[in-house]
Short mmCIF file of C-alpha atoms and ligand atoms in Angstrom, two decimals:
data_model
loop_
_atom_site.label_atom_id
_atom_site.label_comp_id
_atom_site.label_asym_id
_atom_site.label_seq_id
_atom_site.Cartn_x
_atom_site.Cartn_y
_atom_site.Cartn_z
CA MET A 1344 76.66 100.60 93.12
CA SER A 1345 76.22 100.40 89.36
CA LEU A 1346 72.65 100.60 88.07
CA THR A 1347 71.23 100.68 84.56
CA GLN A 1348 69.16 103.84 84.17
CA ASP A 1349 66.40 104.60 81.63
CA ILE A 1350 67.27 107.83 79.96
CA ALA A 1351 65.44 110.26 77.68
CA VAL A 1352 67.19 112.60 75.25
CA ARG A 1353 65.26 115.75 74.27
CA PRO A 1354 66.76 118.24 71.78
CA ILE A 1355 66.48 121.88 72.92
CA SER A 1356 67.17 123.68 69.64
CA GLY A 1357 67.43 123.01 65.93
CA ALA A 1358 71.19 123.49 65.87
CA LEU A 1359 72.54 121.51 68.82
CA GLY A 1360 71.95 120.67 72.46
CA ALA A 1361 69.80 118.05 74.19
CA MET A 1362 68.44 117.63 77.69
CA ILE A 1363 69.13 114.22 79.20
CA GLU A 1364 66.58 112.96 81.71
CA GLY A 1365 66.62 109.97 84.00
CA VAL A 1366 70.31 109.92 84.91
CA ASP A 1367 71.90 110.39 88.32
CA LEU A 1368 75.45 111.49 87.54
CA GLY A 1369 76.46 110.98 91.16
CA ARG A 1370 76.15 107.23 90.69
CA ASP A 1371 78.74 104.89 89.35
CA LEU A 1372 77.30 104.67 85.81
CA ASP A 1373 76.89 101.28 84.20
CA ASN A 1374 78.42 100.85 80.73
CA ARG A 1375 75.09 101.03 78.92
CA THR A 1376 74.21 104.40 80.49
CA ALA A 1377 77.71 105.76 79.87
CA ASP A 1378 77.43 104.62 76.22
CA LEU A 1379 74.05 106.34 75.84
CA ILE A 1380 75.47 109.56 77.27
CA HIS A 1381 78.46 109.29 74.95
CA LYS A 1382 76.18 108.74 71.93
CA ALA A 1383 73.98 111.70 72.95
CA LEU A 1384 77.10 113.87 73.20
CA LEU A 1385 78.21 112.88 69.70
CA ASP A 1386 74.70 113.32 68.26
CA HIS A 1387 73.85 116.64 69.93
CA CYS A 1388 77.30 118.22 70.58
CA VAL A 1389 76.28 119.49 74.02
CA ILE A 1390 74.08 117.72 76.55
CA PHE A 1391 72.43 119.06 79.68
CA PHE A 1392 71.23 117.55 82.94
CA ARG A 1393 69.12 119.10 85.72
CA ASP A 1394 68.88 118.50 89.46
CA GLN A 1395 72.18 116.70 89.87
CA LYS A 1396 74.19 116.38 93.08
CA MET A 1397 77.85 115.55 92.66
CA THR A 1398 80.69 115.66 95.13
CA PRO A 1399 84.04 116.69 93.60
CA GLU A 1400 85.01 112.99 93.62
CA GLN A 1401 81.81 112.01 91.76
CA HIS A 1402 82.31 114.83 89.25
CA ILE A 1403 85.86 113.62 88.59
CA ALA A 1404 84.65 110.00 88.32
CA PHE A 1405 82.01 111.02 85.75
CA GLY A 1406 84.58 112.91 83.65
CA ARG A 1407 86.97 109.95 83.77
CA ARG A 1408 84.37 107.72 82.09
CA PHE A 1409 85.23 109.63 78.91
CA GLY A 1410 89.02 109.95 79.19
CA THR A 1411 91.86 111.29 81.29
CA LEU A 1412 91.36 114.69 82.89
CA ASN A 1413 93.20 117.92 82.18
CA VAL A 1414 94.91 119.95 84.90
CA HIS A 1415 94.60 123.58 83.81
CA ASP A 1416 97.97 125.25 83.29
CA TYR A 1417 96.93 128.73 84.38
CA VAL A 1418 93.76 128.59 86.48
CA LYS A 1419 94.30 127.60 90.11
CA ALA A 1420 92.47 124.37 90.86
CA MET A 1421 90.22 123.51 93.78
CA ASP A 1422 92.22 122.59 96.88
CA GLY A 1423 92.87 118.83 96.92
CA HIS A 1424 91.35 118.34 93.44
CA PRO A 1425 93.75 119.48 90.71
CA GLU A 1426 91.32 118.25 88.01
CA ILE A 1427 88.59 120.73 89.06
CA ILE A 1428 88.64 124.42 88.32
CA VAL A 1429 86.15 126.62 90.12
CA VAL A 1430 84.63 128.93 87.51
CA ALA A 1431 83.27 131.68 89.72
CA LYS A 1432 82.27 135.32 89.76
CA ASN A 1433 81.57 137.22 92.96
CA GLU A 1434 79.11 140.06 93.50
CA GLY A 1435 81.93 142.63 93.27
CA ASP A 1436 83.57 141.18 90.16
CA THR A 1437 82.93 142.83 86.82
CA LYS A 1438 84.59 140.32 84.46
CA ASN A 1439 83.80 136.63 84.09
CA PHE A 1440 85.68 133.55 82.92
CA GLY A 1441 84.93 132.35 79.40
CA GLY A 1442 83.14 135.56 78.44
CA GLY A 1443 83.91 135.39 74.74
CA TRP A 1444 83.52 132.80 71.98
CA HIS A 1445 86.10 130.03 72.36
CA SER A 1446 86.83 126.31 72.46
CA ASP A 1447 88.65 125.16 75.57
CA VAL A 1448 92.46 124.98 75.60
CA THR A 1449 93.01 124.88 71.82
CA TYR A 1450 96.47 126.33 72.54
CA LEU A 1451 97.46 122.78 73.58
CA GLU A 1452 98.84 120.23 71.14
CA GLN A 1453 96.00 117.93 72.22
CA PRO A 1454 93.05 120.20 73.08
CA ALA A 1455 90.12 119.03 75.16
CA LEU A 1456 87.64 116.37 74.08
CA GLY A 1457 85.07 118.14 76.21
CA SER A 1458 84.25 119.80 79.51
CA VAL A 1459 81.70 118.95 82.19
CA LEU A 1460 80.45 122.10 83.92
CA TYR A 1461 78.42 121.70 87.13
CA CYS A 1462 76.47 124.61 88.60
CA LEU A 1463 76.57 125.16 92.37
CA GLU A 1464 75.26 128.74 92.52
CA ALA A 1465 73.36 130.51 89.74
CA PRO A 1466 72.36 134.18 89.54
CA ALA A 1467 68.63 134.94 89.79
CA PHE A 1468 68.82 135.95 86.12
CA GLY A 1469 71.58 136.07 83.53
CA GLY A 1470 74.78 134.06 83.34
CA ASP A 1471 73.51 131.71 80.61
CA THR A 1472 75.98 129.91 78.36
CA VAL A 1473 75.61 129.92 74.58
CA PHE A 1474 76.97 127.08 72.41
CA ALA A 1475 77.60 127.05 68.65
CA ASN A 1476 77.71 123.98 66.38
CA GLN A 1477 80.90 123.94 64.30
CA TYR A 1478 79.75 121.09 62.02
CA LEU A 1479 76.97 123.40 60.82
CA ALA A 1480 79.46 126.26 60.57
CA TYR A 1481 81.52 124.17 58.13
CA ASP A 1482 78.57 122.65 56.26
CA ARG A 1483 77.06 126.09 55.50
CA LEU A 1484 80.19 127.50 53.85
CA SER A 1485 80.33 127.71 50.07
CA SER A 1486 82.14 124.93 48.19
CA GLY A 1487 84.88 127.40 47.19
CA MET A 1488 85.48 128.52 50.76
CA LYS A 1489 85.50 124.89 51.97
CA ARG A 1490 88.06 123.97 49.31
CA MET A 1491 90.33 126.84 50.37
CA LEU A 1492 90.00 126.25 54.14
CA ASP A 1493 90.40 122.46 53.88
CA GLY A 1494 94.09 122.88 53.11
CA MET A 1495 94.85 125.61 55.65
CA THR A 1496 96.53 125.54 59.06
CA ALA A 1497 95.94 128.00 61.90
CA ILE A 1498 98.12 129.10 64.79
CA HIS A 1499 96.69 128.92 68.31
CA THR A 1500 98.27 130.46 71.41
CA ALA A 1501 97.35 131.49 74.96
CA ARG A 1502 99.88 134.36 74.95
CA HIS A 1503 97.31 137.16 74.85
CA VAL A 1504 95.21 135.54 77.59
CA TYR A 1505 97.58 133.77 80.02
CA GLY A 1506 101.00 135.22 79.08
CA PRO A 1507 102.66 137.60 81.58
CA GLN A 1508 100.99 140.53 79.77
CA GLY A 1509 97.84 138.61 78.90
CA ARG A 1510 94.41 139.98 79.72
CA ALA A 1511 93.57 137.21 82.20
CA THR A 1512 96.74 137.82 84.17
CA THR A 1513 96.67 141.63 84.18
CA SER A 1514 93.23 143.24 83.97
CA TYR A 1515 91.39 140.14 85.28
CA ALA A 1516 93.40 140.17 88.51
CA GLU A 1517 91.39 143.19 89.74
CA SER A 1518 88.04 142.49 88.14
CA LEU A 1519 87.65 138.73 88.73
CA LYS A 1520 88.72 138.16 92.33
CA ALA A 1521 86.73 134.94 92.66
CA MET A 1522 89.34 133.12 90.56
CA LYS A 1523 93.10 132.92 90.71
CA ILE A 1524 94.70 132.97 87.28
CA VAL A 1525 98.48 132.62 87.18
CA GLY A 1526 100.14 133.76 83.97
CA SER A 1527 103.33 132.19 82.64
CA THR A 1528 105.83 132.60 79.83
CA GLU A 1529 104.83 129.06 78.81
CA ALA A 1530 101.64 130.58 77.44
CA GLU A 1531 103.76 132.24 74.77
CA GLY A 1532 104.13 129.04 72.77
CA GLU A 1533 102.27 128.55 69.48
CA ILE A 1534 100.63 125.42 68.19
CA GLU A 1535 99.34 124.50 64.72
CA HIS A 1536 95.91 122.99 64.09
CA PRO A 1537 94.00 122.44 60.84
CA VAL A 1538 91.41 125.15 60.13
CA VAL A 1539 88.95 122.37 59.35
CA ARG A 1540 89.28 119.30 61.55
CA THR A 1541 87.75 115.88 61.08
CA HIS A 1542 86.04 114.74 64.24
CA PRO A 1543 87.85 111.60 65.43
CA GLU A 1544 84.63 109.80 66.37
CA THR A 1545 81.94 110.99 63.97
CA GLY A 1546 84.21 111.47 60.95
CA ARG A 1547 82.43 114.77 60.19
CA LYS A 1548 84.28 117.96 59.33
CA CYS A 1549 84.03 120.99 61.58
CA LEU A 1550 85.42 124.50 61.52
CA TYR A 1551 88.17 124.83 64.13
CA VAL A 1552 89.16 128.47 64.57
CA ASN A 1553 88.11 130.38 67.67
CA GLN A 1554 88.41 134.00 68.69
CA GLY A 1555 89.79 133.04 72.11
CA PHE A 1556 92.99 131.38 70.98
CA THR A 1557 93.40 131.42 67.17
CA THR A 1558 95.61 134.35 66.19
CA ARG A 1559 96.57 133.81 62.54
CA PHE A 1560 97.00 131.39 59.67
CA LYS A 1561 100.30 129.55 59.24
CA ASP A 1562 102.88 131.48 57.18
CA MET A 1563 100.76 134.63 57.36
CA THR A 1564 100.92 137.68 59.64
CA GLU A 1565 98.13 138.53 62.09
CA ALA A 1566 97.20 141.55 59.96
CA GLU A 1567 96.96 139.40 56.83
CA SER A 1568 94.93 136.74 58.65
CA LEU A 1569 92.50 138.97 60.50
CA PRO A 1570 89.97 139.77 57.75
CA LEU A 1571 89.31 136.09 56.99
CA LEU A 1572 89.46 135.08 60.68
CA GLU A 1573 86.96 137.79 61.56
CA TYR A 1574 84.65 136.59 58.81
CA LEU A 1575 84.89 132.99 60.08
CA TRP A 1576 84.37 133.96 63.75
CA GLN A 1577 81.25 135.91 62.81
CA HIS A 1578 80.03 133.14 60.50
CA CYS A 1579 80.57 130.27 62.96
CA THR A 1580 78.64 131.83 65.85
CA GLN A 1581 75.55 133.05 64.01
CA PRO A 1582 72.29 132.55 65.96
CA GLU A 1583 71.05 129.69 63.73
CA PHE A 1584 74.03 127.57 64.81
CA THR A 1585 73.49 128.11 68.55
CA CYS A 1586 71.58 127.05 71.62
CA ARG A 1587 71.43 128.84 74.97
CA PHE A 1588 71.33 127.22 78.39
CA ARG A 1589 69.82 128.71 81.54
CA TRP A 1590 71.62 127.51 84.67
CA GLU A 1591 70.11 126.42 87.97
CA PRO A 1592 71.97 124.96 90.95
CA GLY A 1593 72.42 121.27 90.09
CA SER A 1594 72.51 121.80 86.30
CA VAL A 1595 75.30 120.15 84.31
CA ALA A 1596 76.49 120.79 80.75
CA PHE A 1597 78.83 118.42 78.93
CA TRP A 1598 80.05 119.78 75.59
CA ASP A 1599 82.04 118.21 72.79
CA ASN A 1600 84.86 120.74 72.58
CA ARG A 1601 85.93 119.35 69.21
CA ALA A 1602 82.70 120.40 67.51
CA VAL A 1603 81.41 123.26 69.67
CA GLN A 1604 82.37 126.75 70.72
CA HIS A 1605 80.84 128.38 73.78
CA TYR A 1606 80.36 131.80 75.37
CA ALA A 1607 79.63 132.51 79.04
CA LEU A 1608 77.38 135.59 79.14
CA ASN A 1609 78.46 138.30 81.57
CA ASP A 1610 75.07 139.93 82.12
CA TYR A 1611 74.57 139.46 85.88
CA GLN A 1612 76.61 142.22 87.51
CA GLY A 1613 76.26 142.30 91.29
CA GLN A 1614 75.31 138.61 91.51
CA ARG A 1615 77.34 135.51 92.25
CA ARG A 1616 77.77 132.43 90.03
CA VAL A 1617 79.81 129.34 90.97
CA MET A 1618 80.54 126.31 88.80
CA HIS A 1619 82.93 123.38 88.95
CA ARG A 1620 84.55 122.29 85.68
CA VAL A 1621 86.42 119.16 84.73
CA THR A 1622 87.93 118.90 81.28
CA VAL A 1623 88.51 115.61 79.45
CA ASN A 1624 91.71 115.44 77.41
CA GLY A 1625 91.36 114.97 73.67
CA ASP A 1626 93.64 114.07 70.80
CA ARG A 1627 95.62 116.03 68.23
CA PRO A 1628 93.25 117.55 65.64
CA VAL A 1629 93.62 116.25 62.07
C1 LIG B 849 84.04 128.09 80.32
O1 LIG B 849 84.43 128.72 79.35
O2 LIG B 849 84.41 126.97 80.57
C2 LIG B 849 83.02 128.73 81.25
C3 LIG B 849 81.65 128.51 80.75
C4 LIG B 849 80.62 129.07 81.70
O3 LIG B 849 80.96 129.47 82.82
O4 LIG B 849 79.46 129.10 81.33
#
């Protein structure tokens, strides 16, 4: 059944993030509601919902309203649902997935438009996710720095994370048993993206280098690139550009991966946290 729903959009911080009320994501959304959600995503960069109930099929159907879905190259998907990865941490695990500042899958030629993360089990405390607005990160740079970065290209790769010797495929195997991450030599490839991308829908510029997958600038070594990259990583995640979300079972976050970085806090040792994620494919950054 397709029903029009009255929805409210309430910002949760000065930088980004809004809570959406009055939507049942388990329903087949009418076009007006889907358009309002899309607009809220573009306006607020990350949107949140509480008290949702979605089957894997409904979660997939919601994601598909915004584009085709990604099948993760290295994280084993949920049985029968290749579009869903189970982002989980068990009581005995010490590492978590996404526990560092990053944008999803920027090592791809066409990185994600966004991800929809649905909480099934939340720790009693801890395990929040922090998001950072990369439009603000660009806007707050000096005019000289903007001029220099506007013409630059960065190299992104998953080698150090999902390559055969990558940290997710070696040290994570013992310390994150709740997930199965399968490394591959395919992760060794490199891809070029502009350091400053223009958002394909809003037309606004955002900074597009992340500590997870950006390793250097084009035609420069890692050693030469690191001082400026480290400055940008520190600059683009400063507290004034962020919001922080506390999870409960039934909470959903949908972030615009083109304009946002995120960080899953690993501050809940001894507790379990289980989420389902679908990721909507995006286009090539320009
Ligand atoms: C991710 O990076 O997709 C995981 C985010 C989270 O678990 O909060």
